[in-house]
Backbone as a printed PyTorch tensor [residue, N CA C, xyz], in Angstrom:
tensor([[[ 18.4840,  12.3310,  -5.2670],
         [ 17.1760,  12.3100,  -4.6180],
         [ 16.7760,  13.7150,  -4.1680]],

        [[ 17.8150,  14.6510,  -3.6900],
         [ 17.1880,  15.6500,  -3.2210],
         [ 16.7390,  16.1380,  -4.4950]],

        [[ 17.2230,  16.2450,  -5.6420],
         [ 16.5130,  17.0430,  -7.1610],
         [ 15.7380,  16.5760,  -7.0540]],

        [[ 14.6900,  15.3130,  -6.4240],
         [ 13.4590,  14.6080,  -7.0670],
         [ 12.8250,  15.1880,  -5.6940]],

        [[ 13.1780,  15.5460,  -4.3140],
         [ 12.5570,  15.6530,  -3.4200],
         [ 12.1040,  17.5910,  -3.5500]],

        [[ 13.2140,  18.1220,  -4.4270],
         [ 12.7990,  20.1760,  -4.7420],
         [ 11.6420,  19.4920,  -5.6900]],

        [[ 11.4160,  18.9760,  -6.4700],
         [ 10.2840,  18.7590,  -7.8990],
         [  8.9860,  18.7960,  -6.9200]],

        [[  8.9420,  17.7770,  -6.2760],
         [  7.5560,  17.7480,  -5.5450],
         [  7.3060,  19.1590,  -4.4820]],

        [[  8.1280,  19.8480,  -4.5030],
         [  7.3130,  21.4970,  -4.0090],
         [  7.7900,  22.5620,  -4.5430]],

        [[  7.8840,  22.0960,  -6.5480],
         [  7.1320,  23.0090,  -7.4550],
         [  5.6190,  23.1850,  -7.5840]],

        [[  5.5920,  24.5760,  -7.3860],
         [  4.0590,  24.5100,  -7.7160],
         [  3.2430,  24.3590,  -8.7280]],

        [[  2.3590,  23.5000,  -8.8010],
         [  1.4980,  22.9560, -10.1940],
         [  2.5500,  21.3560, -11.3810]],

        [[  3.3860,  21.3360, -10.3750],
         [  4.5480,  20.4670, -10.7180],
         [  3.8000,  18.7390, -10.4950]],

        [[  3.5630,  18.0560, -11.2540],
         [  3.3400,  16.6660, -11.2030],
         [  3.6490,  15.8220, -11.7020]],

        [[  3.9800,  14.5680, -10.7610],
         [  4.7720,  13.3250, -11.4540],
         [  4.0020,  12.5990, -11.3830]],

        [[  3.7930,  11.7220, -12.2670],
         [  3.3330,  10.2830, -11.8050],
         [  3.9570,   9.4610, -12.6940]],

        [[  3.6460,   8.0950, -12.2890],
         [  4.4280,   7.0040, -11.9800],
         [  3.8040,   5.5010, -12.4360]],

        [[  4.2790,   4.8420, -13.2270],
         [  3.1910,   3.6750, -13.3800],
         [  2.8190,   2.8040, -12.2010]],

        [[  1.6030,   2.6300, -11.6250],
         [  1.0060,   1.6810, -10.5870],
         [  1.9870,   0.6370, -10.6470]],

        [[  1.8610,  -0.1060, -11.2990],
         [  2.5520,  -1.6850, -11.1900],
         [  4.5490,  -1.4130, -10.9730]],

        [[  4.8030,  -0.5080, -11.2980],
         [  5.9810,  -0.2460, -11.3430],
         [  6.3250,   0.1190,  -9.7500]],

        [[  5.5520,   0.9570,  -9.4490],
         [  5.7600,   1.5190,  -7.8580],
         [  5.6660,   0.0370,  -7.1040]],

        [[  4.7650,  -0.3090,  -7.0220],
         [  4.3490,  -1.9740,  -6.5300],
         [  5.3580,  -2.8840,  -6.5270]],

        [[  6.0130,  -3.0960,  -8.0280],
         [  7.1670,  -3.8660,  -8.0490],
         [  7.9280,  -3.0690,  -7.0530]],

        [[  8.8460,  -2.1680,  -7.0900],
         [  9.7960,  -1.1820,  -6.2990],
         [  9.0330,  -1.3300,  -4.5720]],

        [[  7.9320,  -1.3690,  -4.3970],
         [  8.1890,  -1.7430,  -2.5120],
         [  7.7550,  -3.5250,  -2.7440]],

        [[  8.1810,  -3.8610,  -3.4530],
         [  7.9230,  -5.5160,  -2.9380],
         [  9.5600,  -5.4820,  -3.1980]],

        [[  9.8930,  -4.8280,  -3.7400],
         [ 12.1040,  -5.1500,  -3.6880],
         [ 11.9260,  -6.4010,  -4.1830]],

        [[ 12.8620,  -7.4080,  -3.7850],
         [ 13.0510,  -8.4670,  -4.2720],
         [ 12.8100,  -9.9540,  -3.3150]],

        [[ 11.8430,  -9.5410,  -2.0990],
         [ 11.7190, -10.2100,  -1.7070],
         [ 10.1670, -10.2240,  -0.8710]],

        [[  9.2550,  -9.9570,  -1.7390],
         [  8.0630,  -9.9800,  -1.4910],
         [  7.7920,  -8.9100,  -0.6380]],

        [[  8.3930,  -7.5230,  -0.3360],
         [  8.6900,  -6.9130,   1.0290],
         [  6.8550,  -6.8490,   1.4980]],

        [[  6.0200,  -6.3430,   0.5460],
         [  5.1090,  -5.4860,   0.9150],
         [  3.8780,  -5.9800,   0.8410]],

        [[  3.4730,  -7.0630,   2.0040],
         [  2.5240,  -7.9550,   1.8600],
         [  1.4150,  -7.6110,   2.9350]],

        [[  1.6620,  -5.9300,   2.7880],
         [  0.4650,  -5.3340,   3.5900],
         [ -0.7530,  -4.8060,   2.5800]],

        [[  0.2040,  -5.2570,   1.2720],
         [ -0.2440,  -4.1910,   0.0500],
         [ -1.2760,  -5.6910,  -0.3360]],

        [[ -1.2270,  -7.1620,  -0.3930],
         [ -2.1250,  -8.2980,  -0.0830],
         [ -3.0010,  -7.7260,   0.8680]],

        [[ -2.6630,  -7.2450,   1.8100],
         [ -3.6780,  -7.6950,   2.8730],
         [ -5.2510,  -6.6210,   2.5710]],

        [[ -4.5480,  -5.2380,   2.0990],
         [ -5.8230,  -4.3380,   1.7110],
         [ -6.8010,  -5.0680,   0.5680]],

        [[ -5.7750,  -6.2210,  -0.3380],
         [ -6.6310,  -6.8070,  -1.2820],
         [ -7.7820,  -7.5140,  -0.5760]],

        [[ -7.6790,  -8.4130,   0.0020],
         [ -8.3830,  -9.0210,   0.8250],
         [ -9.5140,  -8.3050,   1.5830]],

        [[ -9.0150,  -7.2460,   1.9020],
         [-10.2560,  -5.6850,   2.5540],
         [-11.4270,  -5.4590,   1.3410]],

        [[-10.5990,  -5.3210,   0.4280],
         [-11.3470,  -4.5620,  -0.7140],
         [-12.1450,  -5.7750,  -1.2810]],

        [[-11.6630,  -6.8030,  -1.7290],
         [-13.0370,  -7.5110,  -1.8680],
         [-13.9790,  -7.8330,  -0.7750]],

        [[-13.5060,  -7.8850,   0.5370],
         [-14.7050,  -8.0680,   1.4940],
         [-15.5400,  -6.7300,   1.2330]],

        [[-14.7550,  -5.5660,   1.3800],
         [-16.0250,  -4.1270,   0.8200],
         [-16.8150,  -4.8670,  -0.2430]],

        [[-16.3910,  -5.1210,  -1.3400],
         [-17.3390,  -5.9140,  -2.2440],
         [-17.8620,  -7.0680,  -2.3110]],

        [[-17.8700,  -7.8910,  -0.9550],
         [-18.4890,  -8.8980,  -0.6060],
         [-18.2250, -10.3930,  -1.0230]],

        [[-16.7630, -10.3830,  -1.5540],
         [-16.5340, -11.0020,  -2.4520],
         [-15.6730, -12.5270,  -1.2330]],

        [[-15.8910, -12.0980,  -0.0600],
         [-14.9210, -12.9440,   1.0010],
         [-15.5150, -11.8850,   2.2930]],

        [[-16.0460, -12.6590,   3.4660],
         [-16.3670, -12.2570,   4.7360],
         [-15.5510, -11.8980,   5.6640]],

        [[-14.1710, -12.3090,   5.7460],
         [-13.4130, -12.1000,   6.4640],
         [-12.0880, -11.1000,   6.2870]],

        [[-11.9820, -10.5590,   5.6720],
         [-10.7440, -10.0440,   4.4750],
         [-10.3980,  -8.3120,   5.5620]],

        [[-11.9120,  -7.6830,   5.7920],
         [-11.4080,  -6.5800,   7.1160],
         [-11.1250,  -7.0220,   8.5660]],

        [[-11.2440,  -8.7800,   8.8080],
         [-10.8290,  -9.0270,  10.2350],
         [ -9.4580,  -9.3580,   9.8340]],

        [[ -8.4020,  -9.8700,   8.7770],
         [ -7.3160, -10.2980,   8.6530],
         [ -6.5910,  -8.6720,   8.5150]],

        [[ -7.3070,  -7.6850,   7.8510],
         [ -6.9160,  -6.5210,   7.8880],
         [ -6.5820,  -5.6750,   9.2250]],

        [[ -7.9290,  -5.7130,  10.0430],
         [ -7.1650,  -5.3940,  11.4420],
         [ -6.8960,  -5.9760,  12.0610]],

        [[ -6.5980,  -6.7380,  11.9230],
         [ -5.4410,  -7.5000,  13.1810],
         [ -4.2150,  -7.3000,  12.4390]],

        [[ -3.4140,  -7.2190,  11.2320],
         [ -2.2620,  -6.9650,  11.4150],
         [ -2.2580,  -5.3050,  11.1940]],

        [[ -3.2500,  -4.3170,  10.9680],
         [ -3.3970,  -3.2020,  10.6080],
         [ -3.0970,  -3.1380,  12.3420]],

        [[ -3.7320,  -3.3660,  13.3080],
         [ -3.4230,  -3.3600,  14.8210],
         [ -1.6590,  -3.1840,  15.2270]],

        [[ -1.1430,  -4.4530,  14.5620],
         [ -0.2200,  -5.1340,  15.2250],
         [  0.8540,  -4.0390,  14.4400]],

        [[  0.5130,  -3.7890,  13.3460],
         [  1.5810,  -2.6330,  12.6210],
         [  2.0170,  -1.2350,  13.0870]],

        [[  0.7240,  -0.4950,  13.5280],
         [  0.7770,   0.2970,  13.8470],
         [  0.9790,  -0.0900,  15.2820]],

        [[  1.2380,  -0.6380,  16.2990],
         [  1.7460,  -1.1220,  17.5470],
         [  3.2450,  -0.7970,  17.1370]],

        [[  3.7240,  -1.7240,  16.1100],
         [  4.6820,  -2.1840,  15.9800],
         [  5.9530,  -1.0110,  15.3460]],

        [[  5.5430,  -0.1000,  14.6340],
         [  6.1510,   1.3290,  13.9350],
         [  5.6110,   2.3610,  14.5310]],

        [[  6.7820,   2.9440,  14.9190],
         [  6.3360,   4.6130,  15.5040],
         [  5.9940,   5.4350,  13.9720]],

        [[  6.6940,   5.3090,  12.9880],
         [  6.4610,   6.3080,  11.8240],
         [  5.0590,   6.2220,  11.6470]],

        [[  4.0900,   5.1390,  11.6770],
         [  2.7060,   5.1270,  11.0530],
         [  1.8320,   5.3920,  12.4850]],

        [[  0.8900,   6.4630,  11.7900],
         [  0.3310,   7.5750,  12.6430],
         [ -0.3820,   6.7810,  13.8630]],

        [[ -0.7940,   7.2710,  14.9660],
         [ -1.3590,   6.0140,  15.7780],
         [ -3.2050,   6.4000,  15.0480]],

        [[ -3.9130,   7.0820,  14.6860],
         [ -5.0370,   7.1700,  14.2070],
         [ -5.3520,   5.8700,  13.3120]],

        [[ -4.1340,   5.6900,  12.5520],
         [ -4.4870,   4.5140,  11.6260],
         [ -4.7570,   2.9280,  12.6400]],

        [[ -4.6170,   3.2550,  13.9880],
         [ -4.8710,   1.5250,  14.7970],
         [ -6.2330,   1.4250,  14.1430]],

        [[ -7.3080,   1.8960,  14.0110],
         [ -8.2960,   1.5840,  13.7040],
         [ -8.9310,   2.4230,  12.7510]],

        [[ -8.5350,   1.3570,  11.5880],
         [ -8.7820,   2.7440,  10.4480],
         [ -9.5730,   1.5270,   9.4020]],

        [[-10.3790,   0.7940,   9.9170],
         [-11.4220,   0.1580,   8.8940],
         [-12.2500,   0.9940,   8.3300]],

        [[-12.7720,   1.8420,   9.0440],
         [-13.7180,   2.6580,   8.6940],
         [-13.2350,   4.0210,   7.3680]],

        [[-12.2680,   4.5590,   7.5590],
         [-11.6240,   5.4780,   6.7830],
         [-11.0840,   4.5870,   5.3480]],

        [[-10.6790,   3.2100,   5.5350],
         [-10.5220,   2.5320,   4.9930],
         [-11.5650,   2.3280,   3.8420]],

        [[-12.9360,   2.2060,   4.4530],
         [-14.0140,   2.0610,   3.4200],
         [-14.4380,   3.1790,   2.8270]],

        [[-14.0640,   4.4400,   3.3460],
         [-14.4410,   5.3680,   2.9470],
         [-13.6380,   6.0950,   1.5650]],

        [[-12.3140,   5.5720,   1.8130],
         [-11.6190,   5.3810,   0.7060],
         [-11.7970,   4.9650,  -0.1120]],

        [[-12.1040,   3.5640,  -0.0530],
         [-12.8750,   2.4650,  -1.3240],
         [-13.7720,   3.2510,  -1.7960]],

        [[-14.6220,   4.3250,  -1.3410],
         [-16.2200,   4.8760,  -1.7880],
         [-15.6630,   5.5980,  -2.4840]],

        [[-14.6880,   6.6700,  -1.5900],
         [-13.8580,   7.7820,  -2.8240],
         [-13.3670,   7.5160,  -4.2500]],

        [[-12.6770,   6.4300,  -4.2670],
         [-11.9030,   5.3690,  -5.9480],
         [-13.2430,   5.5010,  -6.3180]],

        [[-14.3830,   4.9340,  -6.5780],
         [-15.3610,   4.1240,  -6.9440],
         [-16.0160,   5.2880,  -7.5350]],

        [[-15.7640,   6.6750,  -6.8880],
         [-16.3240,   7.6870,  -6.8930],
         [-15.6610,   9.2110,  -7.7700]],

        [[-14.2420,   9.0940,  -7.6120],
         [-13.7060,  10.1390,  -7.6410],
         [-12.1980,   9.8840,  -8.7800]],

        [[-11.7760,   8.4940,  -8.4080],
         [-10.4160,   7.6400,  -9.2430],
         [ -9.4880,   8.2030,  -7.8030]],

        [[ -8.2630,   8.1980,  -8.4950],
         [ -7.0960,   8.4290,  -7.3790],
         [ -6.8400,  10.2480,  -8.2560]],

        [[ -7.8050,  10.9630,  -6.9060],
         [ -7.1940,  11.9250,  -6.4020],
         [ -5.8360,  12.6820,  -6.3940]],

        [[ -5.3620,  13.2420,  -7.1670],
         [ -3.9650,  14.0070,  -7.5110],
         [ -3.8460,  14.3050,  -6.4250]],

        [[ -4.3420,  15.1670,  -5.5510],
         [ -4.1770,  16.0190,  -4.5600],
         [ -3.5100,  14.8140,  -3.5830]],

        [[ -3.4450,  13.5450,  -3.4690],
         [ -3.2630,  12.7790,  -2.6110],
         [ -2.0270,  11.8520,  -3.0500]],

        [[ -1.3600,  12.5140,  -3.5820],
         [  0.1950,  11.3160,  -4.4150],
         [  0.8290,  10.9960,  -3.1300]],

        [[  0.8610,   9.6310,  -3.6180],
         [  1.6980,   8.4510,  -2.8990],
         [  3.4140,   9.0270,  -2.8400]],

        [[  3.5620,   8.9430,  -1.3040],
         [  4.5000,   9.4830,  -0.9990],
         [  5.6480,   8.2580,  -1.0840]],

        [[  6.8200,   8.7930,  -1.7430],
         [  8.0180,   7.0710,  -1.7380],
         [  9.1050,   8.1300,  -1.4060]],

        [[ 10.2350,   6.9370,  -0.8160],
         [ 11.3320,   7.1170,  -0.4240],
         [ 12.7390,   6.6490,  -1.6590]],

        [[ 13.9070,   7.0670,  -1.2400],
         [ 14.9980,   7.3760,  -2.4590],
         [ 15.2470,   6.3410,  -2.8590]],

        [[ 14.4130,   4.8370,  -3.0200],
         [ 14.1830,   3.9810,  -3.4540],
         [ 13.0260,   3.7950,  -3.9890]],

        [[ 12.2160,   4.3100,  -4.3910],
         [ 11.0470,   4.5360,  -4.5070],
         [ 10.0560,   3.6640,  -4.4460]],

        [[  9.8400,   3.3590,  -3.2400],
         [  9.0090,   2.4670,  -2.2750],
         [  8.4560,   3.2690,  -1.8860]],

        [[  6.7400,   3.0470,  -1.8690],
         [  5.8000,   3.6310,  -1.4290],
         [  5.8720,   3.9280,   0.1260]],

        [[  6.0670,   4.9020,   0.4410],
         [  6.4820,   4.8550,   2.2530],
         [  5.0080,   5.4430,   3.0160]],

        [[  4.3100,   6.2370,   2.2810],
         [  2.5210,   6.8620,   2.6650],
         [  2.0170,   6.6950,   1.7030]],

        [[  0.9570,   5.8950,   1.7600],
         [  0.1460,   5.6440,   0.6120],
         [ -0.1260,   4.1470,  -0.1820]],

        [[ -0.2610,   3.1900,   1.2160],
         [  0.1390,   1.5270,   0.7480],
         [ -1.6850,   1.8270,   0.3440]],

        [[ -2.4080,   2.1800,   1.3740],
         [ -3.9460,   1.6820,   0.7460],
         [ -4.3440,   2.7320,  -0.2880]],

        [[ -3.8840,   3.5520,  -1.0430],
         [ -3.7550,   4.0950,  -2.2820],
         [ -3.6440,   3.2650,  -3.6630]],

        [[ -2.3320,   3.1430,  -2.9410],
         [ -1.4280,   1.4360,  -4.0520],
         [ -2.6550,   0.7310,  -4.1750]],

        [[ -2.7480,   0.0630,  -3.1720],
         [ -3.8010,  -1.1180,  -3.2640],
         [ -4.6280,  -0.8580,  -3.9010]],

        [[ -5.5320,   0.6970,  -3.7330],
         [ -6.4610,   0.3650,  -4.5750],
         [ -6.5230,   0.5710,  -5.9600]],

        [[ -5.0300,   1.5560,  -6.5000],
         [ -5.0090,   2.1310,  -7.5580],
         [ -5.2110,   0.1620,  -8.6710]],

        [[ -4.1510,  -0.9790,  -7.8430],
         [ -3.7440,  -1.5570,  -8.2950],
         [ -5.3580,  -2.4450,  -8.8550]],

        [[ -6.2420,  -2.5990,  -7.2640],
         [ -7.0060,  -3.0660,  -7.4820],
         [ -8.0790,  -2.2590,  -8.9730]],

        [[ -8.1100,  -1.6560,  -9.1040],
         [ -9.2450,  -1.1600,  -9.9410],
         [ -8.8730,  -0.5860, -11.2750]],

        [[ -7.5700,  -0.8220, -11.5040],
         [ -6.7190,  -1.4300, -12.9380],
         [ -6.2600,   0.5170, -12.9220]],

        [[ -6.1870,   1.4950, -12.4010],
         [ -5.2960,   2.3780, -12.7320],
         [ -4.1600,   2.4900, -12.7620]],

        [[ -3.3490,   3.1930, -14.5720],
         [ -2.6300,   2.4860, -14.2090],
         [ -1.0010,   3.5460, -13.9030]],

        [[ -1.5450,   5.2340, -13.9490],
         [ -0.4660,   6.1110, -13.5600],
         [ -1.3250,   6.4990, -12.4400]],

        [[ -0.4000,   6.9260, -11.2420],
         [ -0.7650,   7.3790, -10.1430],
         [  0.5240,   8.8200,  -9.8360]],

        [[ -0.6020,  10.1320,  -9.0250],
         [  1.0680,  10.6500,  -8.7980],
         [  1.5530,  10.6350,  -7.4780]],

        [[  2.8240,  10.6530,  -7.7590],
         [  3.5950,  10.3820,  -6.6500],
         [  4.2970,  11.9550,  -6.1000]],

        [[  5.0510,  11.7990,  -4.6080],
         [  6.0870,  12.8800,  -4.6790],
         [  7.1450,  12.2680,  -3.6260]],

        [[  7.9920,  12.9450,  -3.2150],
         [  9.0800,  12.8870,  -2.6310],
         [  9.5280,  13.8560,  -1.2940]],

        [[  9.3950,  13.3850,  -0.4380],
         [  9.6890,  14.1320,   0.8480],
         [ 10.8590,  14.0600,   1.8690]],

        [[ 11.5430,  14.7310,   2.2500],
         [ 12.7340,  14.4910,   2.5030],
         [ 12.5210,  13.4900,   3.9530]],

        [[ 11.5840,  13.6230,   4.4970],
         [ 11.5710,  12.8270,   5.9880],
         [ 11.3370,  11.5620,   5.7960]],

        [[ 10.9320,  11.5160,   4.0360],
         [ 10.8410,  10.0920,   3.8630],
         [ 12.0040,   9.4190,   3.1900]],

        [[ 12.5820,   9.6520,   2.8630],
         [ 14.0610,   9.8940,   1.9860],
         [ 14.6040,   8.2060,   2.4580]],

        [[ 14.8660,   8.0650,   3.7520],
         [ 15.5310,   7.1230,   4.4780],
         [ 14.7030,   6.1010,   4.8690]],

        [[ 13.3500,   6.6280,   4.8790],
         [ 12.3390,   5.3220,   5.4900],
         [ 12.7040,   4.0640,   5.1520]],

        [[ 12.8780,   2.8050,   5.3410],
         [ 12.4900,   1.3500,   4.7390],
         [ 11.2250,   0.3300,   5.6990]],

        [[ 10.9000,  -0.4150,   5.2100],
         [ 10.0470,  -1.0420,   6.6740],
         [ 10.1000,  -2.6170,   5.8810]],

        [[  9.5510,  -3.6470,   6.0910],
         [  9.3380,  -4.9580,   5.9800],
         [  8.6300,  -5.5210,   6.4630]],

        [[  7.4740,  -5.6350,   5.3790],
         [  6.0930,  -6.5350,   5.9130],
         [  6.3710,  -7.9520,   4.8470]],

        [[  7.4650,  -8.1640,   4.3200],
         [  7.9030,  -9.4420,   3.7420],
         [  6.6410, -10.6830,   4.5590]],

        [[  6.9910, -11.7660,   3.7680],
         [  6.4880, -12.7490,   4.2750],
         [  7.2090, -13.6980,   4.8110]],

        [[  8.4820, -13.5210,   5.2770],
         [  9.1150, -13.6410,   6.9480],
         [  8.5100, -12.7050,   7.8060]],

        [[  8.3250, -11.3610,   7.7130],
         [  7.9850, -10.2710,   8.5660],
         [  6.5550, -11.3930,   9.0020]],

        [[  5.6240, -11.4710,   8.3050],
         [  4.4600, -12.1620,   8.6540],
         [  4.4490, -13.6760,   9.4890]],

        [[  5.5470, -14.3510,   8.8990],
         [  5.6970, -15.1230,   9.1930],
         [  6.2600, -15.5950,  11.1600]],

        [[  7.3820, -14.1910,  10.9720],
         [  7.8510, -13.9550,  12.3850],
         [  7.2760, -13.7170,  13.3690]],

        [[  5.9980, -13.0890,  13.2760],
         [  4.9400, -12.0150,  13.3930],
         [  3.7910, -12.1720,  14.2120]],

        [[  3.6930, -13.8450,  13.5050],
         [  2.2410, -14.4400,  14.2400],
         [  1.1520, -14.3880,  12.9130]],

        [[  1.8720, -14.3260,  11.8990],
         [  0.1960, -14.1450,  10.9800],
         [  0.9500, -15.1080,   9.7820]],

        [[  1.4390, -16.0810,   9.9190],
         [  2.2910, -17.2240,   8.9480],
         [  0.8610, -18.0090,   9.0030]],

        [[ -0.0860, -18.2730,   9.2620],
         [ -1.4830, -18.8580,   8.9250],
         [ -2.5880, -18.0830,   7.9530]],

        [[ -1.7590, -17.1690,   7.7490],
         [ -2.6160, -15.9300,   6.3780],
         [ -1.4760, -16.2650,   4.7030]],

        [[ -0.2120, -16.5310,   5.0700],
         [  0.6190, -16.8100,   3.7760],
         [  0.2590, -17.4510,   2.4960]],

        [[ -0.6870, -18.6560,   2.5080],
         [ -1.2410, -18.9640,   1.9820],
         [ -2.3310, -17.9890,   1.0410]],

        [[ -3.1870, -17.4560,   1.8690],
         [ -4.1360, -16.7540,   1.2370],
         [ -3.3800, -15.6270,   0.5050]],

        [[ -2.5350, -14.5700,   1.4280],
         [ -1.8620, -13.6490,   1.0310],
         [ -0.9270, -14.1120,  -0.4810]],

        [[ -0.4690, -15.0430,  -0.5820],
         [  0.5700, -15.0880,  -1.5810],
         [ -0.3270, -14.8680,  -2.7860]],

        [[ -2.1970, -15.6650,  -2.7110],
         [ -2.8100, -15.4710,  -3.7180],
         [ -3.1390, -14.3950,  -4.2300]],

        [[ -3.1320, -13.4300,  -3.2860],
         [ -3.3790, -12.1550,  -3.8210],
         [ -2.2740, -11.4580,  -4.8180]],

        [[ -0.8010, -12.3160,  -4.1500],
         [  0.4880, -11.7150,  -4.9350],
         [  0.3370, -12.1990,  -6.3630]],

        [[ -0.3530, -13.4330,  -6.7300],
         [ -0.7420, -14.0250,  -7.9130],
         [ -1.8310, -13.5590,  -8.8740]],

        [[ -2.5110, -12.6120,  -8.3490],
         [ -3.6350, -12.2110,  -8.5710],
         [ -3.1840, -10.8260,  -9.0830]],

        [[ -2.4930,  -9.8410,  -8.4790],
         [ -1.8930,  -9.1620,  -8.9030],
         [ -0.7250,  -8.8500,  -9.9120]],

        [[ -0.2290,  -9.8210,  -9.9070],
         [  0.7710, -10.4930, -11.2060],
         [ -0.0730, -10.2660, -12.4960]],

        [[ -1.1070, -11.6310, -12.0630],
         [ -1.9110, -11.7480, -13.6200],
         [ -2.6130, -10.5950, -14.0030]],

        [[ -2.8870,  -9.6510, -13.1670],
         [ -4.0790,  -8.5950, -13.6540],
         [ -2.6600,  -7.8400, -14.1770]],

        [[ -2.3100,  -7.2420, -13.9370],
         [ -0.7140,  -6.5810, -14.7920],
         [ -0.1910,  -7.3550, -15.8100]],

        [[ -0.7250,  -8.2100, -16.0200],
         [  0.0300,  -9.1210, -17.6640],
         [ -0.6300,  -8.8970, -18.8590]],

        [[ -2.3930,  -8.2470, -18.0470],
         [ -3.0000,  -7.6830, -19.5190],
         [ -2.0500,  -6.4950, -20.1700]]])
């Protein structure tokens, strides 16, 4: 890992990584990353597609950042930056300058609403890099984590998104 963590501060040096592949790698093997659902649910409410999808977003976007010192406290209320993101994709694609940061498992550790949207809007290399402070990170938004949590009345909806994301990766 440290050879993969010197690559990312070569200069003009870029990796990327297939979307769906990174995705598989932070869901591990047990659904870990069902925060990476919950931006789905955001992003079609940006597109109007479901009314409620940024209130299920902050409330556990709230309760997360409560809940982890690693994730910045700016992000407690980050609907707004959130949409502004969505405008950027729609506008710009996924930004090189902005690779999804993963750990020596290569689980997305900065950069879940990246994922989300790379996943949502069918791109399908994204780049990534490697940072040593992230090296060790792990976290668990599984659906026990949710379940434990207080948000086991979203599982339902959330799992559809895990289904939804499946099938759009089978084209």
């Amino acid at each position: 890992m440290e050879k993969l963590c010197e690559l990312s501060t070569i200069d003009k040096c870029e990796i990327y990584l297939p979307t769906y592949y990174l995705y598989k790698k932070t869901m591990k093997d047990n659904l870990n990353s069902c925060d990476i659902w919950v931006r789905f649910l955001a992003i079609d409410n940006y597109y109007g597609k479901n009314t409620d999808g940024f209130d299920i977003y902050n409330e556990i976007q709230h309760y997360r950042v409560n809940q982890k010192k690693i994730i910045p406290r700016h992000q407690y209320d980050n609907e707004e930056a959130f949409r502004k993101l969505i405008a950027s994709f729609e506008e710009n694609g996924f930004m090189k300058e902005n690779p999804l940061c993963l750990n020596k498992d290569f689980m997305v550790i900065d950069g879940a609403h990246r994922l989300a949207l790379a996943l949502y809007m069918g791109i399908e290399m994204v780049p990534v890099c490697f940072k040593e402070k992230y090296y060790d990170v792990d976290f668990d938004y599984s659906v026990k984590w949710l379940e434990d949590n207080g948000f086991g009345k979203y599982t339902d909806r959330l799992m559809e998104q895990y289904h939804r994301i499946e099938e759009l990766n089978k084209k």
